[in-house]
Amino acid sequence: MKVEVENQNHGIDLIKIDNEETNIVFTNYGARIVSWKYHDNNIVLGNRVEADEFYPQNPYNFGATIGRYAGRIGNASFTLNNQTYQLEANNGPHHLHGGSNGLDKRLFDYEIKDNITNVKIIFTTQLRSEEDGYPGDMTIKVIHTYDMEHRWTIEYEAQSNEDTLFNPTNHVYFNLNRDNNVIDNHKLTSSKLNMYPIDDTHLISNTQTIDLIDIFKSDSINFKDIYLSDNPLIAEQIKANNGLDHPFEIGNQQLLIENNEFALDVETTMPNMVIFTFNHTSDWKSDFNIYKAHSGVALETQFLPNDINIEKAQAKSILKANETFYSKTTYHIAEKKEQ
Ligand code: GAL
């Protein structure tokens, strides 16, 4: 495998890994994925040519590491150990994706380990309580590994010096279509596809999930069929959001997404996944914004968003002082055999 570093402006580096059939590019800006190509088909949304101009302005978190907390914290407030914390409200009344000083906006330090069968990039950063309003100063490692079998693995390792919340994810958008047309033709498969309904501010409105497998009588469902469903529970959610922006429980923490040509297998140690189909694209006024709704789908492996206000002291996102957080998510791309 070949690794090459390209320095762009503002301290932004691109780290390019090539294994002939596929190549993948990461950057130290937000420890993010920039591009992932199977031959000439780019299967993620991003910009490798002008990354230094594209990413700092992009409001859609393309490919970024999200933290401390992926998704919304309701009313930008939570209580931990009897103390209430007020966070930045950067999404209406709510706090979203760790706020405007979150991990996606940071230049990480990094080290590259070029092994024989894989390449590892170990990104590190520190997050101080005074920077984002959460308790605890944190040390965070985001490790991206790419291997000969076209498997991208993300591992997160983190510690805090006080009890805090930690719920990291990666906000990559996939589009397996060669022509990059909308992802409505992609199919989701998992042994469980339970969707949490959300309210008009995108917070979970009810912990009673909607069981898609039961409704569709299949564990393989097209996005298009979800969008066109006449099931009242689904139709109401799709209409209000112009697509999916929903936390899910998936079976065995595993999900497959595919079109006619490619299959992407996702496996994670995290209990939930937010499936977001890039439903509104008009709030970025930029020549870089060439995107229309459903240009990609984000599969954000994480704890349930707003869990601290739903599950309180039982919330899985609570990270105890001086304990080590660890999670791992793997995305594996394969070309489907001719049928
Ligand atoms: C998603 C979130 C969406 C939207 C998007 C922006 O994770 O659920 O509502 O805010 O991030 O990147």
mmCIF file with all atom_site columns, C-alpha atoms and ligand atoms in Angstrom, residues 59-61 72 96-97 171 173 202 245 276 300, ligand 1:
data_model
loop_
_atom_site.group_PDB
_atom_site.id
_atom_site.type_symbol
_atom_site.label_atom_id
_atom_site.label_alt_id
_atom_site.label_comp_id
_atom_site.label_asym_id
_atom_site.label_entity_id
_atom_site.label_seq_id
_atom_site.pdbx_PDB_ins_code
_atom_site.Cartn_x
_atom_site.Cartn_y
_atom_site.Cartn_z
_atom_site.occupancy
_atom_site.B_iso_or_equiv
_atom_site.pdbx_formal_charge
_atom_site.auth_seq_id
_atom_site.auth_comp_id
_atom_site.auth_asym_id
_atom_site.auth_atom_id
_atom_site.pdbx_PDB_model_num
ATOM   1  C CA . PRO A 1 59  ? -21.995 23.300 7.435  1.00 0.00 ? 59  PRO A CA 1
ATOM   2  C CA . TYR A 1 60  ? -22.822 19.656 6.704  1.00 0.00 ? 60  TYR A CA 1
ATOM   3  C CA . ASN A 1 61  ? -19.915 18.071 8.593  1.00 0.00 ? 61  ASN A CA 1
ATOM   4  C CA . ARG A 1 72  ? -28.561 17.086 19.638 1.00 0.00 ? 72  ARG A CA 1
ATOM   5  C CA . LEU A 1 96  ? -25.688 19.987 17.987 1.00 0.00 ? 96  LEU A CA 1
ATOM   6  C CA . HIS A 1 97  ? -22.556 17.942 17.217 1.00 0.00 ? 97  HIS A CA 1
ATOM   7  C CA . HIS A 1 171 ? -20.235 12.162 9.699  1.00 0.00 ? 171 HIS A CA 1
ATOM   8  C CA . TYR A 1 173 ? -21.920 10.641 3.615  1.00 0.00 ? 173 TYR A CA 1
ATOM   9  C CA . HIS A 1 202 ? -35.270 16.712 15.381 1.00 0.00 ? 202 HIS A CA 1
ATOM   10 C CA . ASP A 1 245 ? -32.769 12.014 9.985  1.00 0.00 ? 245 ASP A CA 1
ATOM   11 C CA . PHE A 1 276 ? -29.424 11.013 7.725  1.00 0.00 ? 276 PHE A CA 1
ATOM   12 C CA . GLU A 1 300 ? -23.562 7.785  12.141 1.00 0.00 ? 300 GLU A CA 1
HETATM 13 C C1 . GAL B 2 .   ? -27.131 15.220 11.268 1.00 0.00 ? 1   GAL B C1 1
HETATM 14 C C2 . GAL B 2 .   ? -28.317 15.786 11.958 1.00 0.00 ? 1   GAL B C2 1
HETATM 15 C C3 . GAL B 2 .   ? -29.042 16.582 10.917 1.00 0.00 ? 1   GAL B C3 1
HETATM 16 C C4 . GAL B 2 .   ? -28.165 17.695 10.386 1.00 0.00 ? 1   GAL B C4 1
HETATM 17 C C5 . GAL B 2 .   ? -26.814 17.151 9.971  1.00 0.00 ? 1   GAL B C5 1
HETATM 18 C C6 . GAL B 2 .   ? -25.844 18.256 9.632  1.00 0.00 ? 1   GAL B C6 1
HETATM 19 O O1 . GAL B 2 .   ? -26.442 14.320 12.074 1.00 0.00 ? 1   GAL B O1 1
HETATM 20 O O2 . GAL B 2 .   ? -29.126 14.772 12.497 1.00 0.00 ? 1   GAL B O2 1
HETATM 21 O O3 . GAL B 2 .   ? -30.248 17.104 11.439 1.00 0.00 ? 1   GAL B O3 1
HETATM 22 O O4 . GAL B 2 .   ? -28.017 18.686 11.353 1.00 0.00 ? 1   GAL B O4 1
HETATM 23 O O5 . GAL B 2 .   ? -26.279 16.305 10.938 1.00 0.00 ? 1   GAL B O5 1
HETATM 24 O O6 . GAL B 2 .   ? -24.567 17.827 9.490  1.00 0.00 ? 1   GAL B O6 1
#
